[in-house]
Amino acid sequence: MIGKTLLLGLLHRGGCVNDAIVASNLRKRFISYERIGFIRRRKIIVEALRGGVSFRVRWGGEVYGLLGPNGAGKTTTVKILATLLIPDDGYALIDGHDVVKEANVVRGIIGLVLYPDKGFYSRLSGYENLVYFGRLYGLSKSMAEARARELMNLVGLENAMNRPYEEYSLGMRARLAIARALIHDPPVLFLDEPTIGLDPISAREVRELVRRLRKEGKAILFTSHNLWEVEEVCDRVGIINNGKMIIEGPPRDIKDMLGLKYVIEVEVQLNGRVETIREETVNPAETLRRVISDAEARGLRISRIRINEPSLEEAFVRVIGDEGKQVR
Amino acid sequence: MRVNRLGKVNALLAVMMNELKIISREPGGLALLIILPYFIAGGMAFIASFFVRVTSGGVFIRQFIGFEVLMLSMIMMQTGGARFLWEERRGGGRLEFLLASPTSMYVILFGTSLVMIVVNIGAFTIASLPLFYAEYGLIGAVRLAVALLLLFIGLLPLYGIGLLIAGLVMRLNDADSVTNVLTPILTILSGATYPIYVLPWWIRELVYALPMYITFYSMYLESIGHESLTLIAYLIAATIIYLLLGMTSYARLEREFKNRGGI
């Protein structure tokens, strides 16, 4: 295992492999205790990542979405990659550096958002919090101050710079959490459910920010429960459930792989009456051609065509509902 | 992004500044921190003087030093490691972000403790300078300066003990219960507020093994102009031993939590 990770690390640093994040067959289980009496406890084993989670995120502004229901293993995966947990098996590389053996190097090149509304000093201002974390990342006082001002502007908190953190709204806290992740300008970002609990406007602002960071070329791992949000923001998606990766790929490919059906609705006029022809299909172009030619052959006038693309939500429900059936 | 060449010093200063800011923003925090040891140690020494024969200012100073060392020891052990880690994890969810930064947790914990040490020594200076001056004159001020240095050295091993207690707190998942049990035990074992010859020999050995009594006694000897190099050497040795023990214990704790998933 050591030889393998070392070799992979060298390949990465030599520029032979263009991956920002590599997770290979990660497995993790936790030992917990359940109280079964006044004093007695029973040991229980929680398999957080049992099937081995593997994926890659490329350099050059790729946003990879990790999807899964509660307890699927998303946060465990993020914590392993952020050096906060040691995997029981498998390995992970960030820019070619092993997250266990080179944890300190990895910490310098990642930015982390774990909870949008936690992890700050409540009596300090947002600006003071950023300066402090900047200095923990090795920035000098003046550099941390300049960077904190720049980021407060970037996330739209310039008017709340000197307000205590405890007075920030949830949306403001979420944006500050992203600013903290960016304080040392890391090339790799882990955003674990950064929009959870946010109102639609704040969530949209966060998504907008993620798009801007993608344009800057940052490699981003993004987890969310919000499926359309993942579809909107992410280039590729991995769906995990019960600690194993079920399916992976660009959202469109996932939908194709699962054979999800498009819904084609064609409104036609017949003797002044409007009727709707509705067909479900996995091949929308061919079906649409057929429906149109049938309608024309019957002398019907087409007034509107609507094609409903299957959503990632349907893919998610299909995959999670069909757990156990390996699609890849 | 270009990083500071004096990385650890920069981070240590940042931690200390941050800690000072946090204390000063608590309602009356800084004032309480400075005044509390003065009032409690002074008050207890005053009350104790009714039960023992206070034949001179020197006896009162001895009691005062004893209660002060006890107070500061408790503050150091509780805030140094245990309560800090606990509050960072449970209170604010900050522990993950501190651990995910490239700054070592030792720097963060030591910086936090150093603020407590500096503030407490400042408080002790304000409290004891008039006493030393009144009893011994100008030479008393010089003796106080040396006694403060001894206090500084004596508080360092307590940081190590604080790290050991932190392990207990994190494993048992409770800060209050652990400190509630340990505080009275360590108060008895401090030996700083009563004559230790009343103790059975085996408890006396425990008292000698902990740094509080030696800190108190070396400070007292210094105050009356009888410095003891043996005690100073003992304090330095205790600093090294307890710091090593504390750091080893903390390293194991962090590794265990990264494996077990308690962070």
Coordinates of C-alpha atoms in Angstrom, one line a residue:
Chain A
M1 CA 0.0 0.0 0.0
I2 CA 2.8 2.4 0.9
G3 CA 4.6 1.8 -2.4
K4 CA 1.4 2.3 -4.3
T5 CA 0.5 5.6 -2.7
L6 CA 4.1 6.8 -3.0
L7 CA 4.2 6.0 -6.7
L8 CA 0.9 7.6 -7.3
G9 CA 2.1 10.7 -5.4
L10 CA 5.2 10.9 -7.5
L11 CA 3.2 10.6 -10.7
H12 CA 0.9 13.4 -9.6
R13 CA 3.7 15.7 -8.6
G14 CA 5.4 15.0 -11.9
G15 CA 2.3 16.1 -13.7
C16 CA 1.6 12.7 -15.2
V17 CA -1.8 12.5 -13.7
N18 CA -4.1 15.5 -13.8
D19 CA -6.1 14.9 -10.7
A20 CA -6.6 17.3 -7.8
I21 CA -8.3 14.8 -5.6
V22 CA -8.0 11.0 -5.7
A23 CA -10.0 8.8 -3.4
S24 CA -9.4 5.1 -3.8
N25 CA -11.4 2.4 -2.1
L26 CA -11.9 4.4 1.1
R27 CA -13.4 2.4 3.9
K28 CA -14.1 3.5 7.4
R29 CA -16.0 2.1 10.4
F30 CA -16.6 3.6 13.8
I31 CA -17.0 1.9 17.1
S32 CA -19.8 3.3 19.2
Y33 CA -21.5 2.2 22.4
E34 CA -25.2 1.7 23.1
R35 CA -26.5 1.8 26.6
I36 CA -28.5 -1.3 27.4
G37 CA -28.9 -1.0 31.1
F38 CA -28.1 1.3 34.1
I39 CA -24.4 0.8 33.6
R40 CA -23.9 -1.8 30.9
R41 CA -23.1 -0.8 27.4
R42 CA -23.0 -2.7 24.1
K43 CA -20.4 -2.1 21.5
I44 CA -21.8 -1.3 18.1
I45 CA -19.9 -1.0 14.8
V46 CA -21.1 1.7 12.4
E47 CA -19.9 1.0 8.9
A48 CA -19.6 4.6 7.6
L49 CA -17.9 3.6 4.4
R50 CA -18.1 -0.1 3.9
G51 CA -18.1 -0.6 0.2
G52 CA -15.0 1.4 -0.7
V53 CA -15.5 4.8 -2.1
S54 CA -13.5 5.8 -5.1
F55 CA -13.6 8.9 -7.3
R56 CA -11.3 11.6 -8.8
V57 CA -11.7 15.3 -9.2
R58 CA -9.7 16.9 -12.0
W59 CA -7.7 20.1 -12.0
G60 CA -9.0 23.1 -14.1
G61 CA -12.2 24.0 -12.3
E62 CA -14.0 20.7 -11.9
V63 CA -16.9 20.6 -9.4
Y64 CA -17.6 17.1 -8.2
G65 CA -20.9 16.5 -6.4
L66 CA -21.2 13.8 -3.8
L67 CA -24.8 12.9 -3.3
G68 CA -26.4 10.6 -0.8
P69 CA -29.1 10.4 1.9
N70 CA -28.3 11.1 5.5
G71 CA -25.7 8.7 6.9
A72 CA -24.5 7.7 3.4
G73 CA -20.9 8.6 4.2
K74 CA -20.5 12.0 2.5
T75 CA -19.2 13.8 5.6
T76 CA -17.0 10.9 6.5
T77 CA -15.5 11.0 3.0
V78 CA -14.9 14.8 3.3
K79 CA -13.4 14.4 6.8
I80 CA -10.9 11.7 5.5
L81 CA -9.9 14.0 2.6
A82 CA -9.5 16.9 5.0
T83 CA -7.1 14.8 7.3
L84 CA -9.6 14.8 10.2
L85 CA -10.1 11.0 10.0
I86 CA -7.8 8.2 9.2
P87 CA -9.3 5.6 6.7
D88 CA -9.3 2.0 7.7
D89 CA -8.5 1.0 4.2
G90 CA -7.8 2.6 0.9
Y91 CA -5.9 5.9 0.3
A92 CA -6.6 9.5 -0.7
L93 CA -4.3 12.0 -2.5
I94 CA -4.7 15.7 -2.7
D95 CA -2.5 17.1 -5.4
G96 CA -0.5 13.9 -5.1
H97 CA 0.0 14.1 -1.4
D98 CA -1.2 11.3 0.8
V99 CA -3.8 12.6 3.3
V100 CA -2.4 10.4 6.1
K101 CA 1.3 10.5 5.6
E102 CA 1.6 14.1 4.4
A103 CA -1.3 15.5 6.4
N104 CA 0.3 18.9 7.1
V105 CA 1.1 19.5 3.4
V106 CA -2.5 18.6 2.5
R107 CA -3.9 21.0 5.1
G108 CA -2.0 23.8 3.4
I109 CA -3.7 23.2 0.0
I110 CA -7.3 22.5 1.0
G111 CA -10.1 24.8 2.1
L112 CA -12.8 23.3 4.2
V113 CA -16.5 24.2 4.8
L114 CA -18.0 21.6 7.1
Y115 CA -20.9 23.3 8.7
P116 CA -22.2 26.6 7.3
D117 CA -23.1 28.0 10.7
K118 CA -20.5 26.7 13.1
G119 CA -16.8 26.9 13.8
F120 CA -16.3 30.6 14.5
Y121 CA -15.7 32.7 17.6
S122 CA -19.1 34.2 18.3
R123 CA -17.9 37.4 20.1
L124 CA -15.3 38.2 17.4
S125 CA -16.3 40.0 14.2
G126 CA -16.4 38.1 10.9
Y127 CA -13.3 40.0 9.9
E128 CA -11.4 39.2 13.1
N129 CA -12.3 35.5 12.7
L130 CA -10.9 35.5 9.1
V131 CA -7.7 37.2 10.1
Y132 CA -7.2 34.7 12.9
F133 CA -7.7 31.6 10.7
G134 CA -5.5 33.2 8.0
R135 CA -2.7 33.5 10.5
L136 CA -3.2 29.8 11.5
Y137 CA -2.6 29.1 7.8
G138 CA 0.7 30.9 8.0
L139 CA -0.2 34.3 6.6
S140 CA 1.5 37.3 8.3
K141 CA -0.7 39.7 10.2
S142 CA -0.8 42.3 7.3
M143 CA -1.3 39.6 4.7
A144 CA -4.1 38.0 6.6
E145 CA -5.8 41.4 7.1
A146 CA -5.6 42.3 3.4
R147 CA -6.9 38.9 2.4
A148 CA -9.7 39.0 4.9
R149 CA -10.8 42.4 3.6
E150 CA -10.7 41.1 0.0
L151 CA -12.7 38.0 0.9
M152 CA -15.3 40.0 2.9
N153 CA -15.9 41.9 -0.3
L154 CA -16.0 38.8 -2.4
V155 CA -18.7 37.2 -0.3
G156 CA -20.6 40.4 0.0
L157 CA -20.0 40.9 3.8
E158 CA -18.1 44.2 3.5
N159 CA -20.8 46.1 5.3
A160 CA -20.8 43.6 8.2
M161 CA -17.0 43.3 8.6
N162 CA -16.9 44.6 12.2
R163 CA -20.2 43.1 13.4
P164 CA -19.8 40.3 15.9
Y165 CA -20.3 36.8 14.3
E166 CA -23.1 36.0 16.8
E167 CA -25.2 38.8 15.1
Y168 CA -24.8 37.3 11.6
S169 CA -27.7 35.6 9.9
L170 CA -27.4 32.0 8.7
G171 CA -26.8 33.2 5.1
M172 CA -24.1 35.5 6.2
R173 CA -22.5 32.7 8.3
A174 CA -22.5 30.4 5.3
R175 CA -20.8 33.0 3.2
L176 CA -18.2 33.7 5.9
A177 CA -17.5 29.9 6.1
I178 CA -16.7 29.9 2.4
A179 CA -14.5 33.0 2.9
R180 CA -12.6 31.2 5.6
A181 CA -12.1 28.2 3.3
L182 CA -10.5 30.6 0.8
I183 CA -8.4 32.6 3.3
H184 CA -5.1 31.0 2.1
D185 CA -6.2 30.8 -1.5
P186 CA -6.2 26.9 -1.6
P187 CA -6.5 25.2 -5.0
V188 CA -8.8 22.5 -3.6
L189 CA -12.0 23.1 -1.8
F190 CA -14.3 20.8 0.2
L191 CA -17.8 22.2 0.6
D192 CA -19.9 19.9 2.7
E193 CA -23.5 20.9 2.3
P194 CA -22.7 24.6 2.2
T195 CA -26.3 25.6 1.5
I196 CA -28.0 23.6 4.2
G197 CA -30.7 25.6 6.0
L198 CA -30.2 28.6 3.8
D199 CA -33.1 30.6 2.3
P200 CA -33.3 30.5 -1.5
I201 CA -31.6 33.8 -2.0
S202 CA -28.7 33.0 0.2
A203 CA -28.4 29.5 -1.3
R204 CA -28.3 31.1 -4.8
E205 CA -25.6 33.5 -3.7
V206 CA -23.5 30.6 -2.4
R207 CA -24.0 28.7 -5.7
E208 CA -23.0 31.8 -7.6
L209 CA -19.9 31.9 -5.6
V210 CA -19.1 28.3 -6.3
R211 CA -19.4 29.0 -10.0
R212 CA -17.0 31.9 -9.7
L213 CA -14.5 29.7 -7.9
R214 CA -14.8 27.1 -10.6
K215 CA -14.0 29.8 -13.2
E216 CA -10.8 30.5 -11.2
G217 CA -9.8 26.9 -11.8
K218 CA -10.3 25.5 -8.3
A219 CA -11.1 21.8 -7.9
I220 CA -14.2 21.6 -5.7
L221 CA -15.8 18.7 -3.9
F222 CA -19.4 19.7 -3.2
T223 CA -21.9 17.7 -1.2
S224 CA -25.6 18.5 -0.9
H225 CA -29.0 17.1 -0.4
N226 CA -30.4 19.4 -2.9
L227 CA -30.3 17.4 -6.1
W228 CA -31.2 20.1 -8.6
E229 CA -28.5 22.3 -7.0
V230 CA -25.9 19.6 -7.6
E231 CA -27.1 19.2 -11.1
E232 CA -26.8 23.0 -11.6
V233 CA -23.3 23.4 -10.1
C234 CA -21.5 20.1 -10.6
D235 CA -19.7 18.8 -13.6
R236 CA -19.7 15.2 -12.4
V237 CA -21.6 13.5 -9.6
G238 CA -21.1 10.4 -7.5
I239 CA -24.1 8.9 -5.6
I240 CA -23.2 7.1 -2.4
N241 CA -25.5 5.1 -0.2
N242 CA -24.7 3.0 2.9
G243 CA -21.1 3.8 2.6
K244 CA -20.5 2.7 -1.0
M245 CA -20.4 4.5 -4.3
I246 CA -23.4 3.4 -6.4
I247 CA -23.0 5.3 -9.6
E248 CA -20.7 8.0 -10.9
G249 CA -20.5 10.3 -13.9
P250 CA -21.7 13.6 -15.4
P251 CA -25.4 14.1 -14.5
R252 CA -26.5 13.5 -18.0
D253 CA -24.6 10.3 -18.3
I254 CA -26.1 9.1 -15.0
K255 CA -29.6 9.7 -16.3
D256 CA -28.7 7.8 -19.5
M257 CA -27.1 4.9 -17.6
L258 CA -30.2 4.5 -15.5
G259 CA -32.5 4.6 -18.5
L260 CA -34.6 7.4 -17.1
K261 CA -37.4 8.4 -19.4
Y262 CA -38.0 11.8 -21.0
V263 CA -41.6 12.9 -21.1
I264 CA -42.7 14.4 -24.5
E265 CA -45.9 16.4 -24.5
V266 CA -47.2 17.6 -27.9
E267 CA -50.3 19.8 -28.0
V268 CA -52.3 19.4 -31.1
Q269 CA -55.5 21.1 -32.4
L270 CA -58.3 18.9 -33.8
N271 CA -61.6 20.6 -34.9
G272 CA -60.9 23.6 -32.6
R273 CA -60.2 21.3 -29.6
V274 CA -56.8 21.1 -27.9
E275 CA -55.5 17.6 -27.1
T276 CA -52.2 16.6 -25.6
I277 CA -50.2 13.6 -26.9
R278 CA -48.0 12.3 -24.0
E279 CA -45.2 9.8 -24.5
E280 CA -42.5 8.6 -22.1
T281 CA -39.2 7.6 -23.8
V282 CA -35.5 7.0 -23.3
N283 CA -34.9 8.2 -26.9
P284 CA -36.5 11.7 -27.1
A285 CA -35.3 12.7 -30.6
E286 CA -36.6 9.6 -32.3
T287 CA -39.9 9.6 -30.4
L288 CA -40.5 13.3 -31.1
R289 CA -39.9 12.7 -34.8
R290 CA -42.4 9.9 -34.8
V291 CA -45.0 11.8 -32.9
I292 CA -44.7 14.8 -35.2
S293 CA -44.9 12.7 -38.4
D294 CA -48.0 10.8 -37.0
A295 CA -49.7 14.1 -36.1
E296 CA -49.0 15.5 -39.6
A297 CA -50.2 12.4 -41.3
R298 CA -53.5 12.7 -39.4
G299 CA -53.7 16.4 -40.4
L300 CA -53.3 17.7 -36.8
R301 CA -51.9 21.2 -36.2
I302 CA -49.2 21.2 -33.6
S303 CA -49.5 24.2 -31.2
R304 CA -46.8 23.4 -28.6
I305 CA -44.1 20.8 -27.9
R306 CA -42.7 20.3 -24.4
I307 CA -39.9 17.9 -23.5
N308 CA -39.4 17.2 -19.8
E309 CA -35.9 16.0 -19.1
P310 CA -35.5 13.4 -16.3
S311 CA -34.0 15.1 -13.2
L312 CA -31.1 14.0 -11.1
E313 CA -33.6 13.6 -8.4
E314 CA -35.3 10.8 -10.3
A315 CA -31.9 9.2 -10.8
F316 CA -31.2 9.6 -7.1
V317 CA -34.5 8.1 -6.1
R318 CA -34.0 5.2 -8.6
V319 CA -30.5 4.5 -7.3
I320 CA -31.2 4.7 -3.6
G321 CA -34.5 2.8 -4.0
D322 CA -32.7 0.2 -6.0
E323 CA -29.9 -0.2 -3.6
G324 CA -27.8 -3.3 -4.1
K325 CA -28.2 -3.3 -7.8
Q326 CA -24.8 -2.2 -9.1
V327 CA -25.4 0.0 -12.1
R328 CA -21.9 0.7 -13.2
Chain B
M1 CA -0.2 32.3 -1.3
R2 CA 3.1 33.3 0.3
V3 CA 3.3 32.3 3.9
N4 CA 5.1 33.9 6.8
R5 CA 8.6 32.6 7.4
L6 CA 8.2 32.8 11.2
G7 CA 5.3 30.4 10.9
K8 CA 5.1 29.0 14.4
V9 CA 5.9 32.3 16.1
N10 CA 3.3 34.1 14.0
A11 CA 0.7 31.4 14.8
L12 CA 1.5 31.5 18.5
L13 CA 1.1 35.3 18.6
A14 CA -2.1 35.0 16.6
V15 CA -3.5 32.5 19.1
M16 CA -2.5 34.7 22.1
M17 CA -4.0 37.8 20.6
N18 CA -7.2 35.9 19.7
E19 CA -7.4 34.4 23.2
L20 CA -7.0 37.9 24.8
K21 CA -9.7 39.3 22.5
I22 CA -12.1 36.5 23.4
I23 CA -11.5 37.0 27.2
S24 CA -11.8 40.8 26.9
R25 CA -15.1 40.5 25.0
E26 CA -16.7 38.3 27.7
P27 CA -18.8 40.5 29.9
G28 CA -16.3 41.6 32.5
G29 CA -14.0 38.7 31.4
L30 CA -10.6 40.4 31.7
A31 CA -11.5 42.3 34.9
L32 CA -12.8 39.1 36.4
L33 CA -9.8 37.1 35.4
I34 CA -7.4 39.6 37.0
I35 CA -9.4 40.4 40.1
L36 CA -10.7 36.9 41.0
P37 CA -7.4 35.3 41.9
Y38 CA -6.5 38.4 44.0
F39 CA -9.7 38.4 45.9
I40 CA -10.0 34.7 46.4
A41 CA -6.4 34.1 47.3
G42 CA -6.2 37.2 49.4
G43 CA -9.6 36.5 51.0
M44 CA -8.7 32.9 51.8
A45 CA -5.3 33.8 53.2
F46 CA -7.0 36.5 55.4
I47 CA -9.6 34.0 56.7
A48 CA -6.9 31.4 57.2
S49 CA -5.0 33.9 59.3
F50 CA -7.8 33.6 62.0
F51 CA -7.1 29.9 62.4
V52 CA -3.3 30.0 62.5
R53 CA -1.0 32.2 64.5
V54 CA -0.1 35.0 62.1
T55 CA 3.0 36.2 63.9
S56 CA 4.3 38.3 61.1
G57 CA 3.7 39.5 57.6
G58 CA 5.9 36.7 56.3
V59 CA 3.4 34.1 57.6
F60 CA 0.6 35.9 55.8
I61 CA 2.7 36.1 52.6
R62 CA 3.3 32.3 52.9
Q63 CA -0.5 31.7 53.0
F64 CA -1.1 34.2 50.3
I65 CA 1.4 32.5 48.0
G66 CA -0.1 29.1 48.8
F67 CA -3.6 30.1 47.9
E68 CA -2.5 32.0 44.8
V69 CA -0.5 29.1 43.5
L70 CA -3.5 26.9 44.1
M71 CA -5.8 29.2 42.3
L72 CA -3.5 29.7 39.3
S73 CA -2.9 25.9 39.1
M74 CA -6.5 25.2 38.9
I75 CA -7.0 27.8 36.2
M76 CA -4.1 26.5 34.3
M77 CA -5.1 22.8 34.5
Q78 CA -8.7 23.5 33.6
T79 CA -8.2 26.0 30.8
G80 CA -4.9 24.8 29.4
G81 CA -6.1 21.7 27.7
A82 CA -9.3 20.2 28.9
R83 CA -11.8 23.0 28.9
F84 CA -10.3 24.5 25.8
L85 CA -10.6 21.4 23.7
W86 CA -14.0 20.7 25.1
E87 CA -15.3 24.2 24.3
E88 CA -13.7 24.1 20.8
R89 CA -15.5 20.9 20.1
R90 CA -18.8 21.1 21.9
G91 CA -19.3 24.8 22.2
G92 CA -18.3 26.2 18.9
G93 CA -17.6 23.3 16.5
R94 CA -14.2 24.9 15.9
L95 CA -12.0 22.0 16.8
E96 CA -12.2 20.5 13.3
F97 CA -11.1 23.8 11.7
L98 CA -8.2 24.1 14.1
L99 CA -7.2 20.6 13.4
A100 CA -7.6 21.1 9.6
S101 CA -5.2 24.0 9.7
P102 CA -1.4 23.5 9.3
T103 CA -0.8 25.0 12.7
S104 CA 0.0 22.3 15.3
M105 CA -2.5 21.9 18.1
Y106 CA 0.4 22.2 20.6
V107 CA 1.0 25.8 19.4
I108 CA -2.7 26.5 19.7
L109 CA -3.0 24.9 23.2
F110 CA 0.3 26.5 24.4
G111 CA -0.7 29.9 23.1
T112 CA -4.0 29.7 24.9
S113 CA -2.3 28.6 28.1
L114 CA 0.4 31.3 27.8
V115 CA -2.2 34.0 27.8
M116 CA -3.6 32.6 31.0
I117 CA -0.1 32.4 32.5
V118 CA 0.8 36.0 31.6
V119 CA -2.6 37.4 32.8
N120 CA -2.4 35.4 36.0
I121 CA 1.2 36.4 36.7
G122 CA 0.2 40.0 36.0
A123 CA -2.6 39.6 38.5
F124 CA -0.3 38.0 41.1
T125 CA 2.2 40.8 40.6
I126 CA -0.4 43.5 41.3
A127 CA -1.7 41.6 44.3
S128 CA 1.6 40.7 45.9
L129 CA 3.8 43.7 45.2
P130 CA 2.4 45.9 48.0
L131 CA 2.7 42.9 50.4
F132 CA 6.3 42.2 49.5
Y133 CA 7.2 45.8 49.7
A134 CA 5.5 46.4 53.0
E135 CA 7.2 43.3 54.6
Y136 CA 10.7 43.4 53.0
G137 CA 11.1 46.8 51.5
L138 CA 12.8 47.3 48.1
I139 CA 14.6 43.9 48.3
G140 CA 11.1 42.4 48.5
A141 CA 10.4 43.7 45.0
V142 CA 13.5 42.0 43.7
R143 CA 12.6 38.7 45.5
L144 CA 9.1 39.0 44.0
A145 CA 10.6 39.2 40.5
V146 CA 12.5 36.0 41.0
A147 CA 9.4 34.4 42.6
L148 CA 7.4 35.3 39.6
L149 CA 10.0 33.6 37.3
L150 CA 9.6 30.5 39.5
L151 CA 5.8 30.8 39.2
F152 CA 6.2 30.9 35.4
I153 CA 8.3 27.8 35.4
G154 CA 5.9 26.1 37.9
L155 CA 2.9 26.8 35.7
L156 CA 4.4 25.1 32.6
P157 CA 4.2 21.5 34.0
L158 CA 0.6 22.3 34.9
Y159 CA 0.0 22.8 31.2
G160 CA 1.3 19.3 30.7
I161 CA -1.1 18.0 33.4
G162 CA -3.8 20.0 31.7
L163 CA -3.2 18.0 28.5
L164 CA -3.4 14.8 30.5
I165 CA -6.7 15.9 31.9
A166 CA -7.8 16.8 28.4
G167 CA -7.5 13.2 27.4
L168 CA -9.8 12.2 30.2
V169 CA -12.4 14.9 29.3
M170 CA -12.4 14.0 25.7
R171 CA -12.6 10.2 26.3
L172 CA -15.4 10.5 28.9
N173 CA -17.1 13.2 26.8
D174 CA -17.7 15.5 29.8
A175 CA -15.7 18.4 31.1
D176 CA -17.7 19.4 34.2
S177 CA -17.8 15.9 35.8
V178 CA -14.0 15.4 35.3
T179 CA -13.0 18.8 36.7
N180 CA -15.5 18.5 39.5
V181 CA -13.8 15.3 40.7
L182 CA -10.2 16.4 40.0
T183 CA -10.4 19.9 41.5
P184 CA -10.8 18.8 45.1
I185 CA -8.3 16.0 44.7
L186 CA -5.7 18.3 43.3
T187 CA -6.5 20.9 45.9
I188 CA -5.7 18.4 48.6
L189 CA -2.6 17.2 46.7
S190 CA -1.4 20.7 46.1
G191 CA 0.0 21.0 49.6
A192 CA 0.1 24.7 49.1
T193 CA -2.4 25.8 51.7
Y194 CA -1.6 23.6 54.8
P195 CA 1.4 22.0 56.4
I196 CA 2.0 18.7 54.5
Y197 CA 3.6 17.0 57.5
V198 CA 0.0 16.2 58.7
L199 CA -0.5 13.9 55.7
P200 CA 0.3 10.2 55.6
W201 CA 3.6 9.5 54.0
W202 CA 2.2 8.0 50.7
I203 CA 0.0 11.1 50.1
R204 CA 3.0 13.2 50.9
E205 CA 4.9 11.4 48.1
L206 CA 2.0 12.3 45.7
V207 CA 2.2 15.9 46.8
Y208 CA 6.0 15.9 46.0
A209 CA 5.3 14.3 42.6
L210 CA 3.0 17.2 41.6
P211 CA 4.6 20.6 40.8
M212 CA 2.2 22.8 42.9
Y213 CA 3.8 22.3 46.3
I214 CA 7.3 22.7 45.0
T215 CA 6.3 25.9 43.1
F216 CA 4.7 27.3 46.2
Y217 CA 7.6 26.3 48.5
S218 CA 10.3 27.6 46.2
M219 CA 8.4 30.9 45.9
Y220 CA 8.1 31.1 49.6
L221 CA 11.7 30.4 50.2
E222 CA 12.6 33.1 47.6
S223 CA 10.3 35.6 49.4
I224 CA 12.3 35.1 52.6
G225 CA 15.6 35.3 50.8
H226 CA 16.5 31.5 50.9
E227 CA 16.6 30.4 47.3
S228 CA 16.9 26.7 46.8
L229 CA 18.7 25.5 43.6
T230 CA 17.5 22.0 44.2
L231 CA 13.9 23.0 44.1
I232 CA 14.5 25.1 40.9
A233 CA 16.2 22.1 39.3
Y234 CA 13.2 20.0 40.4
L235 CA 10.8 22.5 38.8
I236 CA 12.7 22.4 35.5
A237 CA 12.7 18.6 35.5
A238 CA 9.0 18.5 36.3
T239 CA 8.3 20.9 33.5
I240 CA 10.1 18.6 31.0
I241 CA 8.6 15.4 32.3
Y242 CA 5.0 16.7 32.6
L243 CA 5.2 18.5 29.2
L244 CA 6.5 15.3 27.6
L245 CA 3.8 13.2 29.3
G246 CA 1.1 15.7 28.3
M247 CA 2.2 16.0 24.7
T248 CA 2.5 12.2 24.3
S249 CA -0.9 11.8 25.8
Y250 CA -2.4 14.5 23.5
A251 CA -0.7 13.0 20.4
R252 CA -2.3 9.6 21.3
L253 CA -5.6 11.2 21.9
E254 CA -5.6 13.0 18.6
R255 CA -4.6 9.8 16.7
E256 CA -7.3 7.8 18.6
F257 CA -10.0 10.3 17.7
K258 CA -9.0 10.4 14.1
N259 CA -9.2 6.6 14.0
R260 CA -12.4 6.4 16.2
G261 CA -14.1 9.4 14.8
G262 CA -14.7 11.4 17.9
I263 CA -13.8 14.8 16.5

